Amino acid sequence: MPNLKVKVGRLELQNPVMPAAGTFGYGEEYASLIDLNRLGAIVTKGISLAPQEGNPPPRIWETRGGMLNSIGLHNVGIEQFAQQKLPVLRRFKVPVIVNFFGFTIDEYVAAARRLSALEGVAALEANLSCPNIKAGGIHFGSTCISVIEITKKLVKSTNCAIIIKLSSQVSNIKEIVLAAEGEGAEAVTLINSVPAMAIDLDREKPVLGGVTGGLTGPAIKPIALKAVWDAASSVKIPVIGAGGIMDYRDAVEFLMAGATAVQVGTANFIKPTTMVEIIEGIDAFLEQRGLKNIREIIGSAQL
Ligand SMILES: Cc1cc2nc3c(=O)[nH]c(=O)nc-3n(C[C@H](O)[C@H](O)[C@H](O)COP(=O)(O)O)c2cc1C
């Protein structure tokens, strides 16, 4: 059997496959559909200090080659997460990565501090890239200065591994990942959804309740691959790739482009068993090629 183990910062994962934040609920929702213990890690939906109602419906809209969403980071807030959601996740043996966000830098720091004090939180993924909220989100991840400021404060205020999640919609992805690495981030995740929208011809109005949203799924895969390629050639810390991964071949492309691990999002809505199939597919792919260790294909697509 090929060795699929990877290291993401201080986390040791049994394989590189994990859900993308916000597409897998709090994890427990999928426990009856797949064996969560097969995953490399569990990634929760984005959590904030206080509960959030999110945006008005419709929040999800299918497009050609992808999906639009405008959830607006609806979540139960940290306290309810700590009391009701995390205890369920502690029963599984895979590391739990908590995705989180704030509307100000102070809120990010306060949320990180509180979350890192909770038993069973292995790492924190800071969402600096959400296109669906009016304040915060993507604004914090778009410039080097803000990435430096926020990463520095997050690393200082917690004992947890900090992963910085970024958008492809930035001026210079290489400089931004270098900024995150320089301030002590243990990994970066690329990419979040791509700002997008749809118009309802009959109503002559935007389709989404939140007016604009984020595009995900196969339509964004080439954009995500390029971001991962650029990031992986710039930093030494692991890059976690996300964006349009629907099967093991997509996942292998991301690994070859330099991702150490991959996140699967939109595919979970279509087929909840996708991640397990991807793990099995990577395993079979390595075996067919006579490769013993997944490390042999990470970043293998060199010029
Ligand atoms: C319904 C939905 C909710 C999402 N919520 C979050 C979130 O809370 N935090 C976050 O960082 N990314 C969030 N994302 C972005 C995904 O984690 C992922 O980066 C994106 O969907 C690209 O992967 P995919 O094409 O495989 O879906 C969300 C995406 C979708 C579709």
Tab-separated table of C-alpha atoms and ligand atoms in Angstrom, residues 20-23 44-47 60 67 69 71 73 99 101 125 127 129 165 191-193 215-218 220 242-246 263-267 269, ligand 1:
chain	number	residue	atom	x	y	z
A	20	ALA	CA	-13.528	22.523	2.105
A	21	ALA	CA	-15.001	24.788	4.774
A	22	GLY	CA	-18.700	25.469	4.520
A	23	THR	CA	-19.483	22.530	2.274
A	44	THR	CA	-15.732	22.880	9.815
A	45	LYS	CA	-17.803	25.651	8.318
A	46	GLY	CA	-16.707	29.158	9.204
A	47	ILE	CA	-17.259	30.052	12.866
A	60	ILE	CA	-27.265	28.555	-3.715
A	67	MET	CA	-22.353	26.652	-8.358
A	69	ASN	CA	-23.374	30.590	-3.214
A	71	ILE	CA	-24.449	31.971	2.397
A	73	LEU	CA	-21.221	32.826	6.722
A	99	ASN	CA	-12.414	27.603	9.790
A	101	PHE	CA	-13.621	34.676	10.518
A	125	GLU	CA	-8.019	28.130	9.195
A	127	ASN	CA	-10.880	32.804	6.173
A	129	SER	CA	-11.189	35.520	1.490
A	165	LYS	CA	-7.139	30.851	3.490
A	191	ILE	CA	-8.646	29.207	-3.222
A	192	ASN	CA	-11.906	30.438	-1.815
A	193	SER	CA	-14.893	30.946	-4.135
A	215	LEU	CA	-18.489	30.683	-7.838
A	216	THR	CA	-17.207	27.193	-6.995
A	217	GLY	CA	-16.935	23.805	-8.682
A	218	PRO	CA	-15.306	22.676	-11.962
A	220	ILE	CA	-12.871	27.480	-11.083
A	242	ALA	CA	-9.142	23.809	-3.242
A	243	GLY	CA	-11.343	24.652	-6.178
A	244	GLY	CA	-13.303	22.349	-8.441
A	245	ILE	CA	-11.878	19.051	-7.242
A	246	MET	CA	-14.481	16.501	-8.318
A	263	GLN	CA	-9.948	20.236	-0.025
A	264	VAL	CA	-13.142	19.051	-1.667
A	265	GLY	CA	-16.141	21.390	-1.599
A	266	THR	CA	-18.898	21.529	-4.195
A	267	ALA	CA	-18.480	17.823	-4.988
A	269	PHE	CA	-23.186	18.417	-2.484
B	1	LIG	C1	-21.904	26.704	0.287
B	1	LIG	C2	-20.489	27.106	0.517
B	1	LIG	C3	-20.095	27.636	1.743
B	1	LIG	C4	-18.770	28.013	1.970
B	1	LIG	N1	-18.401	28.488	3.202
B	1	LIG	C5	-17.095	28.769	3.449
B	1	LIG	C6	-16.674	29.154	4.753
B	1	LIG	O1	-17.454	29.212	5.710
B	1	LIG	N2	-15.355	29.480	4.928
B	1	LIG	C7	-14.441	29.391	3.905
B	1	LIG	O2	-13.256	29.680	4.111
B	1	LIG	N3	-14.804	28.979	2.670
B	1	LIG	C8	-16.107	28.673	2.423
B	1	LIG	N4	-16.481	28.225	1.180
B	1	LIG	C9	-15.453	28.046	0.112
B	1	LIG	C10	-14.971	26.593	0.055
B	1	LIG	O3	-14.377	26.194	1.277
B	1	LIG	C11	-13.981	26.365	-1.103
B	1	LIG	O4	-12.863	27.207	-0.915
B	1	LIG	C12	-14.609	26.650	-2.448
B	1	LIG	O5	-15.917	26.127	-2.469
B	1	LIG	C13	-13.816	26.054	-3.610
B	1	LIG	O6	-13.845	24.649	-3.590
B	1	LIG	P1	-14.880	23.773	-4.496
B	1	LIG	O7	-14.814	24.314	-5.889
B	1	LIG	O8	-14.395	22.362	-4.361
B	1	LIG	O9	-16.225	23.959	-3.907
B	1	LIG	C14	-17.813	27.855	0.931
B	1	LIG	C15	-18.207	27.326	-0.309
B	1	LIG	C16	-19.524	26.944	-0.519
B	1	LIG	C17	-19.906	26.342	-1.848
